[in-house]
Coordinates of C-alpha atoms in Angstrom, one line a residue:
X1 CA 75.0 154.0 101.6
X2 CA 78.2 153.0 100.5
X3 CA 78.4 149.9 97.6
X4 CA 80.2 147.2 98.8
X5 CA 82.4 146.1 95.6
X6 CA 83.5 142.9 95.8
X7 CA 87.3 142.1 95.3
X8 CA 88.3 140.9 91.5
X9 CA 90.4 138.2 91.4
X10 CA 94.1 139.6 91.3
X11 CA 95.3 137.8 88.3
X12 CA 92.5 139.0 86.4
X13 CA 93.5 142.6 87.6
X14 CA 96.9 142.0 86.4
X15 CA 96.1 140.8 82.9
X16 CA 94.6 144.2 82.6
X17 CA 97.3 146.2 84.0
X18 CA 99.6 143.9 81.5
X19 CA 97.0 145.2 78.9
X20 CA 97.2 149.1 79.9
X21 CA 100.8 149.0 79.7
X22 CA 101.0 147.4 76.8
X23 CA 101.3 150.0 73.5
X24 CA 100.6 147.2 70.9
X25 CA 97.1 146.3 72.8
X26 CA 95.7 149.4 73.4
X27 CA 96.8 150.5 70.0
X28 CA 94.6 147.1 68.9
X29 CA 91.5 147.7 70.3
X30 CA 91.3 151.6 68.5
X31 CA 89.5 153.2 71.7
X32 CA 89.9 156.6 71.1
X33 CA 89.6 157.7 74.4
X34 CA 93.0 154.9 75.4
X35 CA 94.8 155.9 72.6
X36 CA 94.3 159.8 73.5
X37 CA 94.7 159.9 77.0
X38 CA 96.8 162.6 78.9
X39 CA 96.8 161.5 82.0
X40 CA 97.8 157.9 83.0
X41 CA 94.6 155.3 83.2
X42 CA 94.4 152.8 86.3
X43 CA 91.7 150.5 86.5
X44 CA 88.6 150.8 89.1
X45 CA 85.7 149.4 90.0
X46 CA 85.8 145.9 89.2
X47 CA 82.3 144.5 88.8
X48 CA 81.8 140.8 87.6
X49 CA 79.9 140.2 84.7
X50 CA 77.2 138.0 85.0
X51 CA 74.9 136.1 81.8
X52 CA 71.5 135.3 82.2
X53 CA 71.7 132.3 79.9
X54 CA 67.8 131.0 80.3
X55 CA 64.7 132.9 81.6
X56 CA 61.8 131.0 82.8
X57 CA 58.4 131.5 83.9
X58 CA 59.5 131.0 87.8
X59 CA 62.6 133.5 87.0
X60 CA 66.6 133.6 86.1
X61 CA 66.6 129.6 85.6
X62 CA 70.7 129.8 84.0
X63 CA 73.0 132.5 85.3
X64 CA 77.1 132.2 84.7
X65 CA 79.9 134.3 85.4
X66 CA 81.5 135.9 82.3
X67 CA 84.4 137.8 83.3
X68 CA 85.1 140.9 85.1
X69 CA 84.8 144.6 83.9
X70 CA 87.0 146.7 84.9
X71 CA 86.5 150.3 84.3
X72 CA 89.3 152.9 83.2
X73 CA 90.0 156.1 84.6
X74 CA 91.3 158.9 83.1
X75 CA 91.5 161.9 85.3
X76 CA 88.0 161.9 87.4
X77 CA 86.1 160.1 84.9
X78 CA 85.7 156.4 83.1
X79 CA 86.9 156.5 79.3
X80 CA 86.9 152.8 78.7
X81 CA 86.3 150.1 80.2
X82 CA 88.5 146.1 80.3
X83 CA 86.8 142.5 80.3
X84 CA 88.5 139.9 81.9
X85 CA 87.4 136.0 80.7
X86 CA 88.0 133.0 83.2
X87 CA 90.5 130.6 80.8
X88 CA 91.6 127.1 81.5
X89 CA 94.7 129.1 82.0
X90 CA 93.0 131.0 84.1
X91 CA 92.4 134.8 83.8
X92 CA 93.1 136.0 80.8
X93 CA 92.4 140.0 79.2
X94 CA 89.7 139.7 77.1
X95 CA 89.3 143.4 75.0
X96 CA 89.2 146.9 75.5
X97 CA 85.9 149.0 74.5
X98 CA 83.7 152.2 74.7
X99 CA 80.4 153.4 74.5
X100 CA 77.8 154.7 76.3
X101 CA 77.5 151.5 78.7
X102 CA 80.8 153.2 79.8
X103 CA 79.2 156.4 81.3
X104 CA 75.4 154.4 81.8
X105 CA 77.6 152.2 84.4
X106 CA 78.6 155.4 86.2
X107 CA 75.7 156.9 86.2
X108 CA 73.4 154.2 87.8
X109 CA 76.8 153.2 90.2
X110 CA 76.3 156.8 91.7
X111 CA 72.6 156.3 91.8
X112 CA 73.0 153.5 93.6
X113 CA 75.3 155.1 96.1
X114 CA 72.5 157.3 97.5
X115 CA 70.0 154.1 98.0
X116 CA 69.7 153.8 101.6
X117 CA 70.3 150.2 101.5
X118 CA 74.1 148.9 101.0
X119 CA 74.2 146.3 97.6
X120 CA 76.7 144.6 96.3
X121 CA 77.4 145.8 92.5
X122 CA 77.6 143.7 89.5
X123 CA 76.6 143.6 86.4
X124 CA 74.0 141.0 84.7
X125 CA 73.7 140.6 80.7
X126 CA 70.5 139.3 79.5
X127 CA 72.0 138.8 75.7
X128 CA 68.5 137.5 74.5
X129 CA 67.3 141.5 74.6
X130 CA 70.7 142.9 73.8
X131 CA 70.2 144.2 77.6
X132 CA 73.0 144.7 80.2
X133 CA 71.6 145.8 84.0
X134 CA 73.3 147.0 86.8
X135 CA 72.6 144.5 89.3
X136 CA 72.5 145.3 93.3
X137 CA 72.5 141.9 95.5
X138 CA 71.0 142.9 98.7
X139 CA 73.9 140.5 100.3
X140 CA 77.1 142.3 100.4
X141 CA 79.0 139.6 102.3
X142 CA 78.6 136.9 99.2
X143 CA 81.2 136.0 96.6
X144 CA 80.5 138.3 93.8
X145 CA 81.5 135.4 91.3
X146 CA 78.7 133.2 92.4
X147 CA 74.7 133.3 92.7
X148 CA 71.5 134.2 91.7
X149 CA 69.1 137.1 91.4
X150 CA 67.2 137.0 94.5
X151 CA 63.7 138.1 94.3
X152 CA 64.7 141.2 96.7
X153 CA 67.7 142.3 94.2
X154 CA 67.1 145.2 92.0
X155 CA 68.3 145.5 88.4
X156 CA 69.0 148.6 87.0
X157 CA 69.1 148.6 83.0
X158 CA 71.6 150.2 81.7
X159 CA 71.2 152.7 78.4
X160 CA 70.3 151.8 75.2
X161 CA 67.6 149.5 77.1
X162 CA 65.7 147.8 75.0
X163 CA 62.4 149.7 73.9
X164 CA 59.9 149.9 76.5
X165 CA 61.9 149.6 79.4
X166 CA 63.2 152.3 81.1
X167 CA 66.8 153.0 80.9
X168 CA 68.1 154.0 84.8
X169 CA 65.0 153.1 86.6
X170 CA 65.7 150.4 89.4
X171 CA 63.6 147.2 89.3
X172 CA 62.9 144.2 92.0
X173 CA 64.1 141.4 90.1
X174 CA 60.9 139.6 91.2
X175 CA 58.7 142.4 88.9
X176 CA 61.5 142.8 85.8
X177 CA 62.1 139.2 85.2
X178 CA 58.6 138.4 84.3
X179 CA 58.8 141.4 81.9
X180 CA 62.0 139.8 80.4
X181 CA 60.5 136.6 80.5
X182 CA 57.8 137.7 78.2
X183 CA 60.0 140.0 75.9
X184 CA 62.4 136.7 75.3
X185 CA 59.9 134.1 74.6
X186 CA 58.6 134.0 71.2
X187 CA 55.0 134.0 70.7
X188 CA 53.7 131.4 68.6
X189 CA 51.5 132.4 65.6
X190 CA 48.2 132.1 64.9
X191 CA 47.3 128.9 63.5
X192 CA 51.0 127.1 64.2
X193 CA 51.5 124.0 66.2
X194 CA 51.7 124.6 70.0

């Protein structure tokens, strides 16, 4: 089934193409891959970036929009990717990177593509575990800015996943978020206060 990606803002898509076209800022953020490339880079795939702020027993308490992540093309394949940040401006380019979430991203976007369900694609950062997911919302009509894991949402971490959990392995958010929820809270020692 095809994803159904939800439209980015256009003034956070034009901050980026301001950014691509720009010499002195993709000489500033020293991606190799930017600085290198022989073929001209457009933009694709915009996915908003979401923060789970607060886990709780009962599940994703605090989630916030970040941004958006665009990512870069370069011939047939991503090389970078651009965040986006919601300003009092308004959208504003954030920063240019690379790394394997780059070609993790594409990897679990295609595996999602042959799900027999249609999702809605975006991503969620869980910055407690240093974890970013892939997540599909099972509603593909619903602003992409706004909402909340539903129980029936599956999560896809995204490699390097934190140790012990599998990297490219979709989750129900209803059986990963008690994992997360464990992994995040500290245990208190033996003998301390309660």
């Amino acid at each position: 089934m095809p994803l159904h990606v939800p439209p980015a803002p256009a003034p956070a898509l034009r901050t980026v193409l301001t950014a691509l076209g720009s010499p002195t800022a993709v000489r500033e953020a020293r991606t190799p891959s930017l600085l290198h490339a022989q073929a001209p880079v457009t933009p694709e795939l915009p996915l908003p970036v979401h923060v789970l702020d607060r886990l709780t027993p009962a599940g994703a308490s605090t989630t916030r929009l970040a941004g958006w992540r665009f990512l870069i093309r370069c011939d047939e394949r991503a090389v970078a990717a651009a965040d986006t940040m919601l300003t009092p401006d308004g959208w504003a380019f954030s920063r240019f990177f690379e790394g394997p979430y780059i070609t993790s991203t594409e990897r679990a976007l295609r595996q999602a593509e042959s799900m027999q369900q249609p999702y809605q694609p975006r991503l969620l950062s869980v910055p407690g575990l240093y974890m970013l997911t892939l997540w599909l919302h099972g509603d593909c009509t619903a602003d992409g800015a706004t909402g909340h894991p539903a129980a029936t949402d599956l999560l896809v971490p995204l490699a390097p996943a934190p140790p012990g959990i599998a990297a490219h392995r979709p989750h129900r958010v209803a059986e990963l978020l008690p994992v997360l929820t464990h992994r995040v809270t500290p245990v208190p020692l033996l003998g301390s206060p309660a």
